[in-house]
mmCIF file of C-alpha atoms in Angstrom:
data_model
loop_
_atom_site.group_PDB
_atom_site.id
_atom_site.type_symbol
_atom_site.label_atom_id
_atom_site.label_comp_id
_atom_site.label_asym_id
_atom_site.label_seq_id
_atom_site.Cartn_x
_atom_site.Cartn_y
_atom_site.Cartn_z
ATOM 1 C CA UNK I 1036 -15.735 -4.099 -25.559
ATOM 2 C CA UNK I 1037 -12.225 -3.547 -26.826
ATOM 3 C CA UNK I 1038 -9.530 -6.227 -26.894
ATOM 4 C CA UNK I 1039 -5.738 -6.049 -26.779
ATOM 5 C CA UNK I 1040 -2.944 -8.543 -27.338
ATOM 6 C CA UNK I 1041 -0.883 -9.228 -24.244
ATOM 7 C CA UNK I 1042 2.741 -8.242 -24.738
ATOM 8 C CA UNK I 1043 4.528 -10.263 -27.423
ATOM 9 C CA UNK I 1044 1.980 -13.103 -27.353
ATOM 10 C CA UNK I 1045 -1.059 -13.910 -29.473
ATOM 11 C CA UNK I 1046 -3.258 -13.968 -26.353
ATOM 12 C CA UNK I 1047 -6.005 -11.379 -26.763
ATOM 13 C CA UNK I 1048 -7.749 -10.132 -23.614
ATOM 14 C CA UNK I 1049 -10.724 -7.875 -22.989
ATOM 15 C CA UNK I 1050 -9.494 -4.434 -21.887
ATOM 16 C CA UNK I 1051 -11.847 -4.669 -18.927
ATOM 17 C CA UNK I 1052 -11.115 -8.014 -17.284
ATOM 18 C CA UNK I 1053 -13.225 -9.553 -14.530
ATOM 19 C CA UNK I 1054 -11.208 -9.479 -11.313
ATOM 20 C CA UNK I 1055 -12.331 -12.369 -9.109
ATOM 21 C CA UNK I 1056 -10.610 -11.569 -5.796
ATOM 22 C CA UNK I 1057 -13.740 -10.298 -4.026
ATOM 23 C CA UNK I 1058 -15.985 -13.208 -5.023
ATOM 24 C CA UNK I 1059 -13.671 -15.483 -3.059
ATOM 25 C CA UNK I 1060 -15.218 -13.848 -0.008
ATOM 26 C CA UNK I 1061 -12.229 -14.096 2.281
ATOM 27 C CA UNK I 1062 -10.984 -10.636 3.376
ATOM 28 C CA UNK I 1063 -14.057 -9.071 1.734
ATOM 29 C CA UNK I 1064 -16.703 -9.757 4.357
ATOM 30 C CA UNK I 1065 -17.987 -12.957 2.741
ATOM 31 C CA UNK I 1066 -19.849 -13.490 -0.527
ATOM 32 C CA UNK I 1067 -23.113 -14.677 -2.030
ATOM 33 C CA UNK I 1068 -22.468 -17.638 -4.334
ATOM 34 C CA UNK I 1069 -25.273 -17.027 -6.827
ATOM 35 C CA UNK I 1070 -24.505 -13.308 -7.017
ATOM 36 C CA UNK I 1071 -20.882 -14.177 -7.727
ATOM 37 C CA UNK I 1072 -21.755 -16.631 -10.496
ATOM 38 C CA UNK I 1073 -24.235 -14.142 -11.949
ATOM 39 C CA UNK I 1074 -21.466 -11.534 -12.048
ATOM 40 C CA UNK I 1075 -19.347 -13.839 -14.206
ATOM 41 C CA UNK I 1076 -22.263 -14.578 -16.535
ATOM 42 C CA UNK I 1077 -23.025 -10.851 -16.855
ATOM 43 C CA UNK I 1078 -19.381 -10.119 -17.652
ATOM 44 C CA UNK I 1079 -19.314 -12.727 -20.414
ATOM 45 C CA UNK I 1080 -22.650 -11.519 -21.804
ATOM 46 C CA UNK I 1081 -21.253 -7.981 -22.055
ATOM 47 C CA UNK I 1082 -18.018 -8.755 -23.856
ATOM 48 C CA UNK I 1083 -15.700 -9.286 -20.875
ATOM 49 C CA UNK I 1084 -14.084 -12.492 -22.067
ATOM 50 C CA UNK I 1085 -11.170 -12.539 -19.613
ATOM 51 C CA UNK I 1086 -11.355 -13.595 -15.956
ATOM 52 C CA UNK I 1087 -8.496 -13.190 -13.485
ATOM 53 C CA UNK I 1088 -8.380 -15.246 -10.300
ATOM 54 C CA UNK I 1089 -5.978 -17.060 -7.961
ATOM 55 C CA UNK I 1090 -6.033 -20.106 -5.689
ATOM 56 C CA UNK I 1091 -5.605 -17.790 -2.693
ATOM 57 C CA UNK I 1092 -8.878 -15.964 -3.427
ATOM 58 C CA UNK I 1093 -11.219 -17.687 -1.015
ATOM 59 C CA UNK I 1094 -8.704 -20.528 -0.649
ATOM 60 C CA UNK I 1095 -9.883 -22.136 -3.883
ATOM 61 C CA UNK I 1096 -13.469 -20.873 -3.773
ATOM 62 C CA UNK I 1097 -13.037 -18.208 -6.455
ATOM 63 C CA UNK I 1098 -11.609 -20.739 -8.932
ATOM 64 C CA UNK I 1099 -14.353 -23.252 -8.116
ATOM 65 C CA UNK I 1100 -17.129 -20.713 -8.737
ATOM 66 C CA UNK I 1101 -15.556 -19.648 -12.022
ATOM 67 C CA UNK I 1102 -15.377 -23.293 -13.070
ATOM 68 C CA UNK I 1103 -19.059 -23.682 -12.255
ATOM 69 C CA UNK I 1104 -19.992 -20.443 -14.024
ATOM 70 C CA UNK I 1105 -18.254 -21.310 -17.323
ATOM 71 C CA UNK I 1106 -19.305 -24.962 -17.430
ATOM 72 C CA UNK I 1107 -20.940 -25.703 -20.778
ATOM 73 C CA UNK I 1108 -19.734 -22.453 -22.375
ATOM 74 C CA UNK I 1109 -17.373 -22.215 -25.347
ATOM 75 C CA UNK I 1110 -13.990 -22.400 -23.624
ATOM 76 C CA UNK I 1111 -12.167 -21.060 -26.684
ATOM 77 C CA UNK I 1112 -13.931 -17.710 -26.239
ATOM 78 C CA UNK I 1113 -12.947 -17.331 -22.575
ATOM 79 C CA UNK I 1114 -9.487 -16.438 -21.295
ATOM 80 C CA UNK I 1115 -8.713 -17.780 -17.821
ATOM 81 C CA UNK I 1116 -5.947 -16.045 -15.892
ATOM 82 C CA UNK I 1117 -4.867 -17.531 -12.590
ATOM 83 C CA UNK I 1118 -1.826 -17.594 -10.352
ATOM 84 C CA UNK I 1119 0.395 -19.752 -8.165
ATOM 85 C CA UNK I 1120 2.925 -19.263 -5.415
ATOM 86 C CA UNK I 1121 0.933 -18.657 -2.211
ATOM 87 C CA UNK I 1122 0.794 -21.720 0.045
ATOM 88 C CA UNK I 1123 -1.511 -21.930 3.041
ATOM 89 C CA UNK I 1124 -2.210 -25.662 3.413
ATOM 90 C CA UNK I 1125 1.099 -26.584 5.042
ATOM 91 C CA UNK I 1126 2.495 -28.406 1.999
ATOM 92 C CA UNK I 1127 6.189 -27.625 1.463
ATOM 93 C CA UNK I 1128 5.799 -24.197 3.016
ATOM 94 C CA UNK I 1129 8.843 -24.741 5.239
ATOM 95 C CA UNK I 1130 10.902 -24.055 2.115
ATOM 96 C CA UNK I 1131 9.066 -20.856 1.283
ATOM 97 C CA UNK I 1132 9.084 -17.255 2.466
ATOM 98 C CA UNK I 1133 6.636 -16.293 5.220
ATOM 99 C CA UNK I 1134 4.168 -13.693 3.887
ATOM 100 C CA UNK I 1135 1.484 -13.033 6.490
ATOM 101 C CA UNK I 1136 -1.051 -14.661 8.795
ATOM 102 C CA UNK I 1137 -4.436 -15.181 7.138
ATOM 103 C CA UNK I 1138 -7.785 -15.946 8.730
ATOM 104 C CA UNK I 1139 -10.673 -18.065 7.536
ATOM 105 C CA UNK I 1140 -13.802 -18.854 9.559
ATOM 106 C CA UNK I 1141 -12.100 -17.627 12.700
ATOM 107 C CA UNK I 1142 -8.993 -19.775 12.231
ATOM 108 C CA UNK I 1143 -5.622 -18.089 11.731
ATOM 109 C CA UNK I 1144 -2.812 -19.722 9.763
ATOM 110 C CA UNK I 1145 0.405 -18.662 8.010
ATOM 111 C CA UNK I 1146 0.650 -18.009 4.273
ATOM 112 C CA UNK I 1147 3.978 -18.550 2.516
ATOM 113 C CA UNK I 1148 5.352 -17.484 -0.852
ATOM 114 C CA UNK I 1149 6.647 -20.520 -2.706
ATOM 115 C CA UNK I 1150 7.591 -20.551 -6.400
ATOM 116 C CA UNK I 1151 9.572 -23.796 -6.600
ATOM 117 C CA UNK I 1152 9.190 -26.141 -9.575
ATOM 118 C CA UNK I 1153 7.625 -28.814 -7.355
ATOM 119 C CA UNK I 1154 5.001 -26.404 -6.014
ATOM 120 C CA UNK I 1155 4.143 -24.958 -9.427
ATOM 121 C CA UNK I 1156 3.467 -28.432 -10.831
ATOM 122 C CA UNK I 1157 1.312 -29.235 -7.797
ATOM 123 C CA UNK I 1158 -0.663 -25.995 -7.967
ATOM 124 C CA UNK I 1159 -1.392 -26.079 -11.703
ATOM 125 C CA UNK I 1160 -3.089 -29.468 -11.366
ATOM 126 C CA UNK I 1161 -5.235 -28.169 -8.495
ATOM 127 C CA UNK I 1162 -6.229 -25.030 -10.424
ATOM 128 C CA UNK I 1163 -7.100 -26.993 -13.566
ATOM 129 C CA UNK I 1164 -9.367 -29.236 -11.497
ATOM 130 C CA UNK I 1165 -11.105 -26.359 -9.695
ATOM 131 C CA UNK I 1166 -11.606 -24.407 -12.925
ATOM 132 C CA UNK I 1167 -12.827 -27.487 -14.794
ATOM 133 C CA UNK I 1168 -10.497 -26.982 -17.739
ATOM 134 C CA UNK I 1169 -7.436 -28.616 -19.256
ATOM 135 C CA UNK I 1170 -5.401 -25.448 -19.862
ATOM 136 C CA UNK I 1171 -4.848 -21.964 -18.426
ATOM 137 C CA UNK I 1172 -4.480 -19.030 -20.806
ATOM 138 C CA UNK I 1173 -2.142 -17.048 -18.547
ATOM 139 C CA UNK I 1174 -0.472 -18.461 -15.432
ATOM 140 C CA UNK I 1175 1.111 -15.839 -13.194
ATOM 141 C CA UNK I 1176 3.428 -15.956 -10.197
ATOM 142 C CA UNK I 1177 1.374 -14.261 -7.462
ATOM 143 C CA UNK I 1178 4.250 -12.709 -5.467
ATOM 144 C CA UNK I 1179 8.053 -12.931 -5.744
ATOM 145 C CA UNK I 1180 9.591 -15.689 -3.609
ATOM 146 C CA UNK I 1181 13.097 -14.906 -2.354
ATOM 147 C CA UNK I 1182 13.768 -18.565 -1.475
ATOM 148 C CA UNK I 1183 13.475 -19.862 -5.051
ATOM 149 C CA UNK I 1184 15.833 -18.856 -7.900
ATOM 150 C CA UNK I 1185 13.918 -16.950 -10.557
ATOM 151 C CA UNK I 1186 15.421 -19.234 -13.218
ATOM 152 C CA UNK I 1187 13.876 -22.290 -11.532
ATOM 153 C CA UNK I 1188 10.426 -20.687 -11.569
ATOM 154 C CA UNK I 1189 10.755 -19.659 -15.205
ATOM 155 C CA UNK I 1190 11.985 -23.105 -16.288
ATOM 156 C CA UNK I 1191 8.935 -24.686 -14.657
ATOM 157 C CA UNK I 1192 6.630 -22.273 -16.474
ATOM 158 C CA UNK I 1193 8.365 -23.018 -19.768
ATOM 159 C CA UNK I 1194 7.774 -26.726 -19.164
ATOM 160 C CA UNK I 1195 4.054 -26.126 -18.583
ATOM 161 C CA UNK I 1196 3.877 -24.203 -21.867
ATOM 162 C CA UNK I 1197 5.540 -27.096 -23.689
ATOM 163 C CA UNK I 1198 3.080 -29.526 -22.080
ATOM 164 C CA UNK I 1199 0.134 -27.400 -23.238
ATOM 165 C CA UNK I 1200 -1.153 -26.852 -19.715
ATOM 166 C CA UNK I 1201 -0.723 -23.099 -20.042
ATOM 167 C CA UNK I 1202 -0.738 -20.885 -23.122
ATOM 168 C CA UNK I 1203 1.617 -18.264 -21.735
ATOM 169 C CA UNK I 1204 3.235 -17.118 -18.508
ATOM 170 C CA UNK I 1205 3.445 -13.921 -16.512
ATOM 171 C CA UNK I 1206 4.206 -12.616 -13.052
ATOM 172 C CA UNK I 1207 2.655 -10.317 -10.496
ATOM 173 C CA UNK I 1208 4.284 -7.653 -8.348
ATOM 174 C CA UNK I 1209 7.708 -8.028 -9.959
ATOM 175 C CA UNK I 1210 10.232 -5.196 -10.005
ATOM 176 C CA UNK I 1211 11.931 -4.230 -13.250
ATOM 177 C CA UNK I 1212 15.119 -5.940 -12.071
ATOM 178 C CA UNK I 1213 13.202 -9.157 -11.420
ATOM 179 C CA UNK I 1214 11.605 -8.887 -14.885
ATOM 180 C CA UNK I 1215 15.056 -8.572 -16.445
ATOM 181 C CA UNK I 1216 16.318 -11.604 -14.550
ATOM 182 C CA UNK I 1217 13.278 -13.683 -15.532
ATOM 183 C CA UNK I 1218 13.610 -12.744 -19.192
ATOM 184 C CA UNK I 1219 17.029 -14.410 -19.287
ATOM 185 C CA UNK I 1220 15.184 -17.741 -19.057
ATOM 186 C CA UNK I 1221 11.677 -17.077 -20.378
ATOM 187 C CA UNK I 1222 10.149 -14.112 -22.188
ATOM 188 C CA UNK I 1223 7.269 -13.137 -19.922
ATOM 189 C CA UNK I 1224 3.945 -12.030 -21.319
ATOM 190 C CA UNK I 1225 3.087 -9.599 -18.555
ATOM 191 C CA UNK I 1226 3.446 -8.221 -15.064
ATOM 192 C CA UNK I 1227 0.299 -7.739 -12.979
ATOM 193 C CA UNK I 1228 0.728 -4.792 -10.634
ATOM 194 C CA UNK I 1229 -1.190 -2.375 -8.460
ATOM 195 C CA UNK I 1230 -1.951 0.898 -10.250
ATOM 196 C CA UNK I 1231 -4.539 3.610 -9.823
ATOM 197 C CA UNK I 1232 -5.076 7.359 -9.822
ATOM 198 C CA UNK I 1233 -3.766 7.271 -6.248
ATOM 199 C CA UNK I 1234 -0.862 4.912 -6.906
ATOM 200 C CA UNK I 1235 1.174 5.684 -10.037
ATOM 201 C CA UNK I 1236 4.640 4.490 -8.961
ATOM 202 C CA UNK I 1237 5.006 2.108 -11.942
ATOM 203 C CA UNK I 1238 5.110 5.089 -14.308
ATOM 204 C CA UNK I 1239 8.694 5.703 -13.169
ATOM 205 C CA UNK I 1240 10.186 2.372 -14.200
ATOM 206 C CA UNK I 1241 7.871 -0.474 -15.163
ATOM 207 C CA UNK I 1242 5.937 1.490 -17.791
ATOM 208 C CA UNK I 1243 9.093 2.556 -19.728
ATOM 209 C CA UNK I 1244 10.497 -0.984 -19.430
ATOM 210 C CA UNK I 1245 7.281 -2.546 -20.720
ATOM 211 C CA UNK I 1246 7.084 -0.149 -23.658
ATOM 212 C CA UNK I 1247 10.703 -0.879 -24.592
ATOM 213 C CA UNK I 1248 10.343 -4.657 -24.255
ATOM 214 C CA UNK I 1249 6.820 -5.228 -25.610
ATOM 215 C CA UNK I 1250 5.662 -6.612 -22.282
ATOM 216 C CA UNK I 1251 2.078 -6.356 -21.065
ATOM 217 C CA UNK I 1252 0.892 -4.675 -17.877
ATOM 218 C CA UNK I 1253 -2.212 -5.973 -16.128
ATOM 219 C CA UNK I 1254 -3.543 -3.541 -13.548
ATOM 220 C CA UNK I 1255 -5.209 -4.506 -10.287
ATOM 221 C CA UNK I 1256 -6.895 -2.231 -7.717
ATOM 222 C CA UNK I 1257 -7.616 0.550 -10.263
ATOM 223 C CA UNK I 1258 -10.461 1.773 -8.037
ATOM 224 C CA UNK I 1259 -8.456 1.204 -4.843
ATOM 225 C CA UNK I 1260 -10.857 -1.540 -3.758
ATOM 226 C CA UNK I 1261 -13.882 0.695 -4.109
ATOM 227 C CA UNK I 1262 -12.533 3.930 -2.635
ATOM 228 C CA UNK I 1263 -12.544 5.735 -6.000
ATOM 229 C CA UNK I 1264 -16.203 4.867 -6.574
ATOM 230 C CA UNK I 1265 -16.996 7.576 -4.031
ATOM 231 C CA UNK I 1266 -19.642 5.505 -2.279
ATOM 232 C CA UNK I 1267 -17.583 5.050 0.883
ATOM 233 C CA UNK I 1268 -17.870 8.760 1.565
ATOM 234 C CA UNK I 1269 -21.623 8.309 1.913
ATOM 235 C CA UNK I 1270 -21.591 6.609 5.314
ATOM 236 C CA UNK I 1271 -21.579 3.047 3.969
ATOM 237 C CA UNK I 1272 -20.425 0.730 6.752
ATOM 238 C CA UNK I 1273 -17.976 -2.057 5.947
ATOM 239 C CA UNK I 1274 -18.251 -5.388 7.721
ATOM 240 C CA UNK I 1275 -15.805 -5.946 10.570
ATOM 241 C CA UNK I 1276 -13.955 -8.691 8.676
ATOM 242 C CA UNK I 1277 -13.554 -6.540 5.542
ATOM 243 C CA UNK I 1278 -9.852 -5.770 5.035
ATOM 244 C CA UNK I 1279 -10.676 -2.360 3.573
ATOM 245 C CA UNK I 1280 -11.303 -1.003 7.068
ATOM 246 C CA UNK I 1281 -7.529 -0.824 7.426
ATOM 247 C CA UNK I 1282 -6.639 -0.497 3.746
ATOM 248 C CA UNK I 1283 -8.341 2.881 3.275
ATOM 249 C CA UNK I 1284 -6.419 4.394 6.199
ATOM 250 C CA UNK I 1285 -3.290 4.760 4.030
ATOM 251 C CA UNK I 1286 -4.955 7.558 2.047
ATOM 252 C CA UNK I 1287 -5.722 11.168 2.906
ATOM 253 C CA UNK I 1288 -9.473 10.657 2.580
ATOM 254 C CA UNK I 1289 -10.245 14.384 2.676
ATOM 255 C CA UNK I 1290 -8.015 14.989 -0.366
ATOM 256 C CA UNK I 1291 -9.455 11.961 -2.184
ATOM 257 C CA UNK I 1292 -13.002 13.211 -1.580
ATOM 258 C CA UNK I 1293 -12.116 16.674 -2.895
ATOM 259 C CA UNK I 1294 -10.492 15.179 -5.987
ATOM 260 C CA UNK I 1295 -13.533 13.047 -6.775
ATOM 261 C CA UNK I 1296 -15.782 16.082 -6.438
ATOM 262 C CA UNK I 1297 -13.654 17.865 -9.064
ATOM 263 C CA UNK I 1298 -14.026 15.115 -11.666
ATOM 264 C CA UNK I 1299 -17.684 14.251 -11.001
ATOM 265 C CA UNK I 1300 -18.852 16.877 -13.582
ATOM 266 C CA UNK I 1301 -17.035 14.948 -16.344
ATOM 267 C CA UNK I 1302 -18.847 11.760 -15.351
ATOM 268 C CA UNK I 1303 -22.180 13.566 -15.338
ATOM 269 C CA UNK I 1304 -21.540 15.070 -18.752
ATOM 270 C CA UNK I 1305 -20.693 11.608 -20.119
ATOM 271 C CA UNK I 1306 -23.705 10.114 -18.298
ATOM 272 C CA UNK I 1307 -21.495 7.523 -16.647
ATOM 273 C CA UNK I 1308 -20.710 6.641 -13.045
ATOM 274 C CA UNK I 1309 -17.618 7.813 -11.221
ATOM 275 C CA UNK I 1310 -16.258 4.258 -11.202
ATOM 276 C CA UNK I 1311 -16.695 4.024 -14.987
ATOM 277 C CA UNK I 1312 -14.791 7.284 -15.435
ATOM 278 C CA UNK I 1313 -11.961 6.007 -13.233
ATOM 279 C CA UNK I 1314 -11.775 2.707 -15.126
ATOM 280 C CA UNK I 1315 -11.771 4.445 -18.521
ATOM 281 C CA UNK I 1316 -8.984 6.819 -17.468
ATOM 282 C CA UNK I 1317 -6.941 3.816 -16.369
ATOM 283 C CA UNK I 1318 -7.373 1.973 -19.672
ATOM 284 C CA UNK I 1319 -5.989 5.007 -21.515
ATOM 285 C CA UNK I 1320 -2.681 5.217 -19.651
ATOM 286 C CA UNK I 1321 0.550 4.271 -21.504
ATOM 287 C CA UNK I 1322 1.585 0.587 -21.533
ATOM 288 C CA UNK I 1323 -1.544 -0.581 -19.679
ATOM 289 C CA UNK I 1324 -2.898 -3.629 -21.517
ATOM 290 C CA UNK I 1325 -5.928 -4.569 -19.442
ATOM 291 C CA UNK I 1326 -7.568 -3.360 -16.247
ATOM 292 C CA UNK I 1327 -9.027 -5.712 -13.639
ATOM 293 C CA UNK I 1328 -12.405 -4.685 -12.278
ATOM 294 C CA UNK I 1329 -14.013 -6.630 -9.467
ATOM 295 C CA UNK I 1330 -17.736 -7.381 -9.466
ATOM 296 C CA UNK I 1331 -19.746 -9.147 -6.775
ATOM 297 C CA UNK I 1332 -23.045 -9.139 -8.668
ATOM 298 C CA UNK I 1333 -24.411 -8.806 -12.196
ATOM 299 C CA UNK I 1334 -25.140 -5.089 -11.925
ATOM 300 C CA UNK I 1335 -21.551 -4.263 -11.005
ATOM 301 C CA UNK I 1336 -20.245 -6.493 -13.803
ATOM 302 C CA UNK I 1337 -22.400 -4.762 -16.406
ATOM 303 C CA UNK I 1338 -21.349 -1.331 -15.168
ATOM 304 C CA UNK I 1339 -17.678 -2.328 -15.383
ATOM 305 C CA UNK I 1340 -18.069 -3.649 -18.923
ATOM 306 C CA UNK I 1341 -19.748 -0.440 -20.060
ATOM 307 C CA UNK I 1342 -16.802 1.629 -18.835
ATOM 308 C CA UNK I 1343 -15.224 1.076 -22.237
ATOM 309 C CA UNK I 1344 -18.226 2.479 -24.125
ATOM 310 C CA UNK I 1345 -17.161 6.138 -24.099
ATOM 311 C CA UNK I 1346 -14.018 8.149 -24.811
ATOM 312 C CA UNK I 1347 -12.164 10.911 -23.022
ATOM 313 C CA UNK I 1348 -10.745 13.846 -24.957
ATOM 314 C CA UNK I 1349 -7.197 15.052 -24.396
ATOM 315 C CA UNK I 1350 -8.635 18.123 -22.716
ATOM 316 C CA UNK I 1351 -10.605 15.950 -20.276
ATOM 317 C CA UNK I 1352 -7.576 13.785 -19.586
ATOM 318 C CA UNK I 1353 -5.492 16.906 -18.939
ATOM 319 C CA UNK I 1354 -8.098 18.196 -16.484
ATOM 320 C CA UNK I 1355 -8.128 14.907 -14.559
ATOM 321 C CA UNK I 1356 -4.327 14.731 -14.498
ATOM 322 C CA UNK I 1357 -4.124 18.334 -13.309
ATOM 323 C CA UNK I 1358 -6.541 17.582 -10.485
ATOM 324 C CA UNK I 1359 -4.441 14.572 -9.539
ATOM 325 C CA UNK I 1360 -1.310 16.712 -9.344
ATOM 326 C CA UNK I 1361 -3.098 19.188 -7.098
ATOM 327 C CA UNK I 1362 -4.117 16.342 -4.806
#
């Protein structure tokens, strides 16, 4: 495994970080608890020391399983990344910004964005309890909240740093303008954003900003929730309650399939899987600090960790980038 410091902080993360959205089960067609815990153990055993989660993932379930999985392990060698700012339990959400209607066990309910000081203080205590720890390495705002001044959110995060409840603070899904506004109050460690071979919009603005300001970028959905693994072109059926049934429809699947067929020979030559090739390409892009890779069992976790075990030449990178432009 390789490790990188996050932005201007001393927080060092594994380049491949365990993304724990799917093990929450909700929106992913459910989960198997022991498989999920085994995936975390396999990640740690293979050098993936960083785990990214959020209260919203499984409505607390993802954090609880991580807490169970790391119990008894050396906490100083594990970096826990979680989030705040999505409220679904009815507490204070009247002051927040409506996001969408979620569903759990057949029950629908509204989810709000809420980044107020009061809510941050409430959520950090809940996350610490679920994770079974007394500090979070990186606490991130999950989504921007238009009802709360950015300065208020940043001041609350600064207070948590002073109290020792978090080591450093970041955001998710922030625009460059929002990053600039936040930095007036608190120097952020990172911005967690969606980025993949099929979604490279951040290269236009966030990447140059991050390079100029020594700010980290944490990437989620690098494999577009499994699409870039290629296995969904082999007649694998998703469960009815799997959100990817609708998510994949945004892409021209014929073009994606043709692109993957073009780069498969590189994977074969390297004796790696297509998903490993995609992950490795992502880790080599400018300004990207770490890449989140989801794993629902030990085998997937091991495969993700091993994606860092080979290199790509400039010629190979040029070939992949050329194929992407053609797509």
